[in-house]
Short mmCIF file of C-alpha atoms in Angstrom, two decimals:
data_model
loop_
_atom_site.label_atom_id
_atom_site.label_comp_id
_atom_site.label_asym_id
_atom_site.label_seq_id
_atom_site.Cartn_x
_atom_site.Cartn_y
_atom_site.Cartn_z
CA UNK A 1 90.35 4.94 16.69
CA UNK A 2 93.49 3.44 19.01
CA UNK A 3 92.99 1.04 20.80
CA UNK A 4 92.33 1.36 24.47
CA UNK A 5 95.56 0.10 27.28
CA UNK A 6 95.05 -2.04 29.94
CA UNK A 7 95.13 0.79 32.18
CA UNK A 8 92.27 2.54 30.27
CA UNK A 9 90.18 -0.32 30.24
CA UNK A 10 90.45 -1.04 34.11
CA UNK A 11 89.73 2.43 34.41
CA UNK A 12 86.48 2.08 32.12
CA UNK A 13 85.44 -1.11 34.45
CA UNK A 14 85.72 0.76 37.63
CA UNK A 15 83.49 3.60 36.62
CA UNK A 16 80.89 1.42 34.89
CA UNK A 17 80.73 -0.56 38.25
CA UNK A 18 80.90 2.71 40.32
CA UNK A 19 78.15 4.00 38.19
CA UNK A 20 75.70 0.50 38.85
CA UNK A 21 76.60 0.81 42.54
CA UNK A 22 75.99 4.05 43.11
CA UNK A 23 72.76 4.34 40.95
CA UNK A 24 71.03 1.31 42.57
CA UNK A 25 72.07 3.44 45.80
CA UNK A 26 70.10 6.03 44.61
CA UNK A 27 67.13 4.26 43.38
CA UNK A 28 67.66 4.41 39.95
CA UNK A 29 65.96 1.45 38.06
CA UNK A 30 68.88 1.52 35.41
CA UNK A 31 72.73 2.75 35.60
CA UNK A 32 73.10 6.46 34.77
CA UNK A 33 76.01 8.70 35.05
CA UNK A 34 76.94 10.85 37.60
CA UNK A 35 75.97 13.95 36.08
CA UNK A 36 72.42 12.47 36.47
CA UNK A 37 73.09 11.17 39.69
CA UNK A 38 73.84 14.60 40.96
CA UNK A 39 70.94 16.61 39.90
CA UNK A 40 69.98 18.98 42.82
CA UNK A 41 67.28 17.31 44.90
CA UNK A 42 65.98 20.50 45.16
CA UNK A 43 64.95 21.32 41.53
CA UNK A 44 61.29 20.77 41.35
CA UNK A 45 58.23 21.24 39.17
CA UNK A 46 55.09 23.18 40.92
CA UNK A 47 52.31 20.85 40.26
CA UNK A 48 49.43 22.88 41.38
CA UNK A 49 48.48 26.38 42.41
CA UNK A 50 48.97 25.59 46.57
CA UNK A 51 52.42 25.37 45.81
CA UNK A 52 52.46 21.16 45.52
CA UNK A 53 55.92 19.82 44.19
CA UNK A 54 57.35 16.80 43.01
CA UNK A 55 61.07 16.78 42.69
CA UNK A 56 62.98 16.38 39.37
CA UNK A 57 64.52 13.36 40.40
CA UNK A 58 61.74 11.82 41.14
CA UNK A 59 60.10 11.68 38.04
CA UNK A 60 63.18 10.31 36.43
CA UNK A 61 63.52 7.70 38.87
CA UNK A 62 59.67 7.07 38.21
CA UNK A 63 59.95 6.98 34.71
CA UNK A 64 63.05 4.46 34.57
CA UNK A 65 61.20 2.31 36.96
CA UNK A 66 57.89 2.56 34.41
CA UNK A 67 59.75 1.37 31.59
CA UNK A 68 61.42 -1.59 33.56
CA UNK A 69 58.07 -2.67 35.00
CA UNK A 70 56.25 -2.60 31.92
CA UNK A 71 58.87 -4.73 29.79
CA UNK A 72 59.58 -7.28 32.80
CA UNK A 73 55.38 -7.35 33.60
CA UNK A 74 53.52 -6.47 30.80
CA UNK A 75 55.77 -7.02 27.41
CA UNK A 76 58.14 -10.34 28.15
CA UNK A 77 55.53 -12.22 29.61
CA UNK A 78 53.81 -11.82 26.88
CA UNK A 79 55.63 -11.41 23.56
CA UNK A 80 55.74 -15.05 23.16
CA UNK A 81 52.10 -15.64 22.23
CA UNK A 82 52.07 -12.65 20.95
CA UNK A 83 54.30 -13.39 17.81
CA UNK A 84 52.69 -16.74 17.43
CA UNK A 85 49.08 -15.03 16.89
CA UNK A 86 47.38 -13.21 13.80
CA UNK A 87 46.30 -9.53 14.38
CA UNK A 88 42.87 -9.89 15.09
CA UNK A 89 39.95 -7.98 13.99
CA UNK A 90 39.77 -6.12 17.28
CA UNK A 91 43.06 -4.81 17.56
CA UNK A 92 43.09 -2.85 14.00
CA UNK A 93 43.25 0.70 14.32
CA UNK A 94 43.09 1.66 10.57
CA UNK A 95 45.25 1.56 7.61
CA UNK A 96 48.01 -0.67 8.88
CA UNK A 97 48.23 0.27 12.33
CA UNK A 98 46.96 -1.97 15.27
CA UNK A 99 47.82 -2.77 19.09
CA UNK A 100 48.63 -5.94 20.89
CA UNK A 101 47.46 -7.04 24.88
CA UNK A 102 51.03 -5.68 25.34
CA UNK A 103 50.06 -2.43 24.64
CA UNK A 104 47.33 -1.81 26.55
CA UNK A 105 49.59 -3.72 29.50
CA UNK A 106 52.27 -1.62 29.23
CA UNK A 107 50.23 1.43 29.17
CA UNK A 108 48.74 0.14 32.16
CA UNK A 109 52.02 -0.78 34.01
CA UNK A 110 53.38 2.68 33.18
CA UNK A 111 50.33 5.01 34.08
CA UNK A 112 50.00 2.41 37.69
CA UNK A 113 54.32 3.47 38.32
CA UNK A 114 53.40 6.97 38.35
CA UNK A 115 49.69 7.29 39.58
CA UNK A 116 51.35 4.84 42.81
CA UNK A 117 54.01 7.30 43.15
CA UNK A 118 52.62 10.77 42.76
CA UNK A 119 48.78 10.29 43.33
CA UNK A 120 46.08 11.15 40.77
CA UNK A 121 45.46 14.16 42.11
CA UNK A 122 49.32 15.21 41.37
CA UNK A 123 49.98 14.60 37.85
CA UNK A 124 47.52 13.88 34.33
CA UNK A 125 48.84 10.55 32.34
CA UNK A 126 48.12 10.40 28.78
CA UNK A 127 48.29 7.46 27.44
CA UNK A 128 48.53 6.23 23.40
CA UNK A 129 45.60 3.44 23.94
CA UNK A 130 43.70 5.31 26.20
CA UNK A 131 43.86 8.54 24.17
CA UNK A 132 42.52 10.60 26.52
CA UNK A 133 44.61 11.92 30.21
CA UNK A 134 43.71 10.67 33.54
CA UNK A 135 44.56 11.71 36.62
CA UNK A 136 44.40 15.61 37.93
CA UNK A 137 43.21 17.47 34.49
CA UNK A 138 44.81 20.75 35.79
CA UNK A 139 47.76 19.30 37.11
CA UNK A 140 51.03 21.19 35.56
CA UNK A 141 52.92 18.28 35.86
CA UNK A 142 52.34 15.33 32.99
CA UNK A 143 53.18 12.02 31.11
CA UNK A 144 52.87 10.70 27.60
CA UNK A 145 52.91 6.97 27.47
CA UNK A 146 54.04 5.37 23.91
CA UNK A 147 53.07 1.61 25.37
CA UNK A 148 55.05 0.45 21.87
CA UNK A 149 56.63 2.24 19.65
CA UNK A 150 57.15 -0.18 16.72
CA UNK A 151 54.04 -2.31 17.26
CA UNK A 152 55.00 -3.99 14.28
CA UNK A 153 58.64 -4.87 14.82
CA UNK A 154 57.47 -6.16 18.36
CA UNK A 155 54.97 -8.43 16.93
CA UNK A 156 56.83 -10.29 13.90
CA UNK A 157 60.18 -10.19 15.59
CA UNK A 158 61.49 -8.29 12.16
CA UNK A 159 63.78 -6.12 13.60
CA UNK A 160 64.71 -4.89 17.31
CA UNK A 161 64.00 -1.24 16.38
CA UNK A 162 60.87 -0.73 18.88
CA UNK A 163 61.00 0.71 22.16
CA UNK A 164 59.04 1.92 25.22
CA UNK A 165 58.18 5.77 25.73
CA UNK A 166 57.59 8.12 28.70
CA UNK A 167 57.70 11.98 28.35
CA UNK A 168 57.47 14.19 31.16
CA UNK A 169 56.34 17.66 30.83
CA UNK A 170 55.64 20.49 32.66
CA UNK A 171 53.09 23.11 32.03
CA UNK A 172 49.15 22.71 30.87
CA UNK A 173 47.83 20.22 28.27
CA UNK A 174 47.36 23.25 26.00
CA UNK A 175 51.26 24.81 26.97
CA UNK A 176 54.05 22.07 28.29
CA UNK A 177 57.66 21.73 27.58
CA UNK A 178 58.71 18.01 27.59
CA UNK A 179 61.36 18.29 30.47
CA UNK A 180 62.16 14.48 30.53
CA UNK A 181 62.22 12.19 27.53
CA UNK A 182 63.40 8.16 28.04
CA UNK A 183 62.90 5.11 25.11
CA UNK A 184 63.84 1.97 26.31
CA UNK A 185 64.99 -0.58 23.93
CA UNK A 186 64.13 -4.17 25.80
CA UNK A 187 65.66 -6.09 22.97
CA UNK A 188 68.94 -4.22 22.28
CA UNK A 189 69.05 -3.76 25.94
CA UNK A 190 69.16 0.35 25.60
CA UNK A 191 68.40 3.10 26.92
CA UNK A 192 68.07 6.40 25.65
CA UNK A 193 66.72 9.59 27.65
CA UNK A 194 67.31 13.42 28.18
CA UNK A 195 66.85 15.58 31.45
CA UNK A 196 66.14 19.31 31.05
CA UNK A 197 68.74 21.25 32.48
CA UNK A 198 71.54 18.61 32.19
CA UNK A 199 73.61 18.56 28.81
CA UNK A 200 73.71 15.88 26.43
CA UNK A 201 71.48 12.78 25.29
CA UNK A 202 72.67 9.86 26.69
CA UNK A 203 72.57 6.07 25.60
CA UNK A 204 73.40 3.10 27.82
CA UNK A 205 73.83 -0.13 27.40
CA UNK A 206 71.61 -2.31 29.84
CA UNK A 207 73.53 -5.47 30.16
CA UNK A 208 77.36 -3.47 30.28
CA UNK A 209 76.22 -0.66 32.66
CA UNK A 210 78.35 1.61 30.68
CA UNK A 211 76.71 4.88 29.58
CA UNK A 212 77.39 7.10 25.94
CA UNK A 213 76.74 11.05 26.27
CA UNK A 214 76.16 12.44 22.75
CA UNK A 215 77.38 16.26 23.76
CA UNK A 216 76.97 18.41 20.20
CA UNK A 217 76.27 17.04 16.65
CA UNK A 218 78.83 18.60 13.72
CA UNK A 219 77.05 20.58 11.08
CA UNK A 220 76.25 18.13 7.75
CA UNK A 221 77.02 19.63 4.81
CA UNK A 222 76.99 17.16 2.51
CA UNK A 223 73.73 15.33 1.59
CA UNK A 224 75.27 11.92 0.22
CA UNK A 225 76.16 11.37 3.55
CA UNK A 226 72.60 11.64 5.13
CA UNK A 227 70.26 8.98 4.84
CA UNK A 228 66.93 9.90 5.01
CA UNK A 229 63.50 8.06 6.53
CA UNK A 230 60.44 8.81 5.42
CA UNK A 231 57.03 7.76 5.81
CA UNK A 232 53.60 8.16 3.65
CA UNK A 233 50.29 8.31 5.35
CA UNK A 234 48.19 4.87 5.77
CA UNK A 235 45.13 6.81 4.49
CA UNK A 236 45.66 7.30 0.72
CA UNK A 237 42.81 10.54 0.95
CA UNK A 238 44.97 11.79 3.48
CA UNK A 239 48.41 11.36 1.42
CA UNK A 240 50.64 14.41 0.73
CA UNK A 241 53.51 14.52 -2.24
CA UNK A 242 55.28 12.90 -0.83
CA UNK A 243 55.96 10.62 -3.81
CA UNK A 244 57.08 13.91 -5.70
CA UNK A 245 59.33 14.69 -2.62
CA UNK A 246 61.03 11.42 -2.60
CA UNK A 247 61.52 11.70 -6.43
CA UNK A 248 63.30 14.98 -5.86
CA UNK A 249 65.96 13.96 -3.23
CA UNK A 250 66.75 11.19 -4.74
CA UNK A 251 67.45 12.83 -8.21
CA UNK A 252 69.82 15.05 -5.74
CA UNK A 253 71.39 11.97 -4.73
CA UNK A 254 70.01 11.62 -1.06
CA UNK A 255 69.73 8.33 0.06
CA UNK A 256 65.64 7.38 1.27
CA UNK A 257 64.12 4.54 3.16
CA UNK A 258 60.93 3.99 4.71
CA UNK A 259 60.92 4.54 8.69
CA UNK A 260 60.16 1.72 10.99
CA UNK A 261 59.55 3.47 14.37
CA UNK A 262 60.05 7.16 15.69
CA UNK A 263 62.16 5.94 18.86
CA UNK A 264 64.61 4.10 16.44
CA UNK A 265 65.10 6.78 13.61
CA UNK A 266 65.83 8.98 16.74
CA UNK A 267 68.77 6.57 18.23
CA UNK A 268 69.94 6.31 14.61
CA UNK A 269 70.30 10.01 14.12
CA UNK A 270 71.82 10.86 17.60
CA UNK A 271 74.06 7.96 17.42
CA UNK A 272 75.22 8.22 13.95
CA UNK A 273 76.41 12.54 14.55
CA UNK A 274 73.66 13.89 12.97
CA UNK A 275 73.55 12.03 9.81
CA UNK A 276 69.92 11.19 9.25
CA UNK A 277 66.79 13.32 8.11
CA UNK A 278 63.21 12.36 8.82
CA UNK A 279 60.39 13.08 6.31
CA UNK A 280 56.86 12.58 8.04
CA UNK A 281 53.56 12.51 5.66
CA UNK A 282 51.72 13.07 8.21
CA UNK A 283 50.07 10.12 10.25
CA UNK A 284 52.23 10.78 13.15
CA UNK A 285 50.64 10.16 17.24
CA UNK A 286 51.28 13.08 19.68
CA UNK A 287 53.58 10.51 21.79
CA UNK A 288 55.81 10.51 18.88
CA UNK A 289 57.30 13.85 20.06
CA UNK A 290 58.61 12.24 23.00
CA UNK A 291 61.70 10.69 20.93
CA UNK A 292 61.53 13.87 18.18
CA UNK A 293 61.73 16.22 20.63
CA UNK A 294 65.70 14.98 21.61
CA UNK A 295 66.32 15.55 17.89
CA UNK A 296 65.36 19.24 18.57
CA UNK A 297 66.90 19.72 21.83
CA UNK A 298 70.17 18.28 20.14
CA UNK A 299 70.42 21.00 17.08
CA UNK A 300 67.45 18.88 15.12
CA UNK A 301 65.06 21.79 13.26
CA UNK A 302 62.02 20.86 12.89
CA UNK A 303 59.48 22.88 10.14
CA UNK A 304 56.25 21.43 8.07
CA UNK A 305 56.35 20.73 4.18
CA UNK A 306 55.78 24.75 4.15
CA UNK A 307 58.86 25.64 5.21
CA UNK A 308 57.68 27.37 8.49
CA UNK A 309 59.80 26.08 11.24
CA UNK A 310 57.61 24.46 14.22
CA UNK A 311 58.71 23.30 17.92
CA UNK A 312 57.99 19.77 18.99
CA UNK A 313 56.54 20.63 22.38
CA UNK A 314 53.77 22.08 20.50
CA UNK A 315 50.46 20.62 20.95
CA UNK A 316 49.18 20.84 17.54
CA UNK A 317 51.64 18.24 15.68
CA UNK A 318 49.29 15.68 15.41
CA UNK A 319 49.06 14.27 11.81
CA UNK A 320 50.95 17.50 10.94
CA UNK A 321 53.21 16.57 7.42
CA UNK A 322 56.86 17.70 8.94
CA UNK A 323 60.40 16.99 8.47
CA UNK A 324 63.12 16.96 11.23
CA UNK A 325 66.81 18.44 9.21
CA UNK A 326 70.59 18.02 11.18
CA UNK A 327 72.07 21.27 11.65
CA UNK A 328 74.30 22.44 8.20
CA UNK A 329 74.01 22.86 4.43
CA UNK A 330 72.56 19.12 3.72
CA UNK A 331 69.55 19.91 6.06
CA UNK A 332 68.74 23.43 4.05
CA UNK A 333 69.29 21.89 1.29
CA UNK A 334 66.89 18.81 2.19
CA UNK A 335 64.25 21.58 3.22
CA UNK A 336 64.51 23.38 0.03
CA UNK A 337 63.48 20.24 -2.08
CA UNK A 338 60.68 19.63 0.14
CA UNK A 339 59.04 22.79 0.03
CA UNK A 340 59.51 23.32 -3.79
CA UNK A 341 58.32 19.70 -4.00
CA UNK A 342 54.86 19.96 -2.35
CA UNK A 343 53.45 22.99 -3.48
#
């Protein structure tokens, strides 16, 4: 790639500082683009069957400010002590999995942005702790709350590749389309979201202000080139083949490793063009959709071990054993090995 002229670069400046400018202007928590600045204040979401609405823009607004709040008042304060303590007996959730005071603060921080904003009567929160929705049960507008995705990585410091989620959706608990999807990245200072309606995943960089839209991924037709993450249930009983499926891609040269955290394998993929496949055995929270859901909204298919090709605003994922394939001949040819593999 040439380097950029002076010219270019002064140009680049200007619009990352127009960007902050105007965003803060707007009430945006974070710097976004102007193609997010500008969507129409009058797309809205009927909440109720009077005809309530809240606007678009206002639930992204909400939803940056969420994940701000909860990482500058629930998850720095905090992290600290955290990472100096032992998981205690408490905070075990099975198998590996457990949750910090963070969590259940973030999840707290996140579900007061919106309930403060909208009202409980307006919208139903669900959060990952919680595990149940509060708020207006019948309300067709609502969030999923991932207080930390990557519990792990957050805890023992071993990687930055854990995030904050918030997906919006509209519709019924039983039928919604996730119409706003946003992963915040405290550590790497990033930000990742998608808006219904507006074109593109975008990624921005906290601490620059400047803003990456990933437009279209390229078809992948060649599987050396795809690395693939994959991850086998906690509960052995529960365990799929997925040892026989890793077995078989690698003897077709793929190249596996074990996943860290849904939000991450997401960036990766988008970020990358397309070139990474995600094999789930199951063991996999509804809130995990928020970040797979971008994969499919960007080209991603998604289909169980089966074969039988699923969407990831369905509500019946949960603990489902699926695999997320780029567009092209490496993804079929992925699929193929996994279905022949776990029958």
């Amino acid at each position: 790639m040439p380097r950029e002229n002076i010219f270019e670069t002064v140009a680049r400046a200007e619009k990352t500082s127009r960007d902050l400018l105007e965003s803060v202007g707007k009430g945006f928590a974070f710097p976004v683009p102007e193609k997010i600045r500008n969507i129409s204040e009058n797309e809205k979401i009927q909440f109720d069957e009077s005809g309530g609405e809240i606007k678009k823009t206002e639930l992204l607004k909400t939803t940056l400010q969420a994940l701000k709040n909860s990482w500058e008042q629930a998850i720095e304060p905090r992290i600290d002590d955290i990472r100096k303590q032992s998981v205690r007996k408490e905070e075990q959730k099975g198998g590996t999995d457990f949750f910090t005071e963070a969590d259940l603060a973030s999840e707290d921080a996140i579900r007061s942005a919106f309930f403060q904003k909208f009202g409980e009567d307006s919208i139903r929160v669900f959060g990952e702790e919680k595990n149940e929705y509060l708020g207006n049960q019948k309300s067709r507008v609502g969030v999923r709350i991932d207080p930390i995705d990557g519990t792990e990585s957050m805890k023992f410091g071993k990687t930055q590749d854990w995030s904050i989620m918030v997906g919006v959706y509209e519709g019924t608990a039983e039928n919604e389309k996730q119409i706003i999807g946003a992963m915040y990245f405290p550590e790497r200072s990033t930000l990742l979201y998608q808006v219904d309606g507006v074109d593109g995943v975008f990624v921005a960089n906290i601490e620059t202000g400047e803003t990456k839209e990933i437009s279209a991924l390229e078809n992948q037709d060649n599987m050396s080139e795809i690395i693939i993450s994959y991850w086998k249930h906690t509960n052995l009983q529960k365990t799929g083949r997925i040892s026989e499926i890793e077995s078989a891609l690698r003897n077709s040269g793929a190249r596996l490793r074990s996943t860290n955290s849904a939000s991450a394998d997401v960036l990766e993929a988008l970020t990358t063009g397309g070139k990474r496949a995600i094999v789930m055995d199951g063991d996999i929270a509804t809130v995990d959709y928020i970040a797979y859901s971008l994969l499919q909204k960007m080209g991603y298919r998604l289909f169980d071990w089966e074969g039988n090709e699923l969407s990831a605003d369905q509500s019946d994922l949960t603990d489902k054993k699926v695999v997320f394939v780029p567009p092209g001949k490496a993804g079929e040819e992925i699929l193929k090995k996994i279905v022949e593999s776990s029958k």
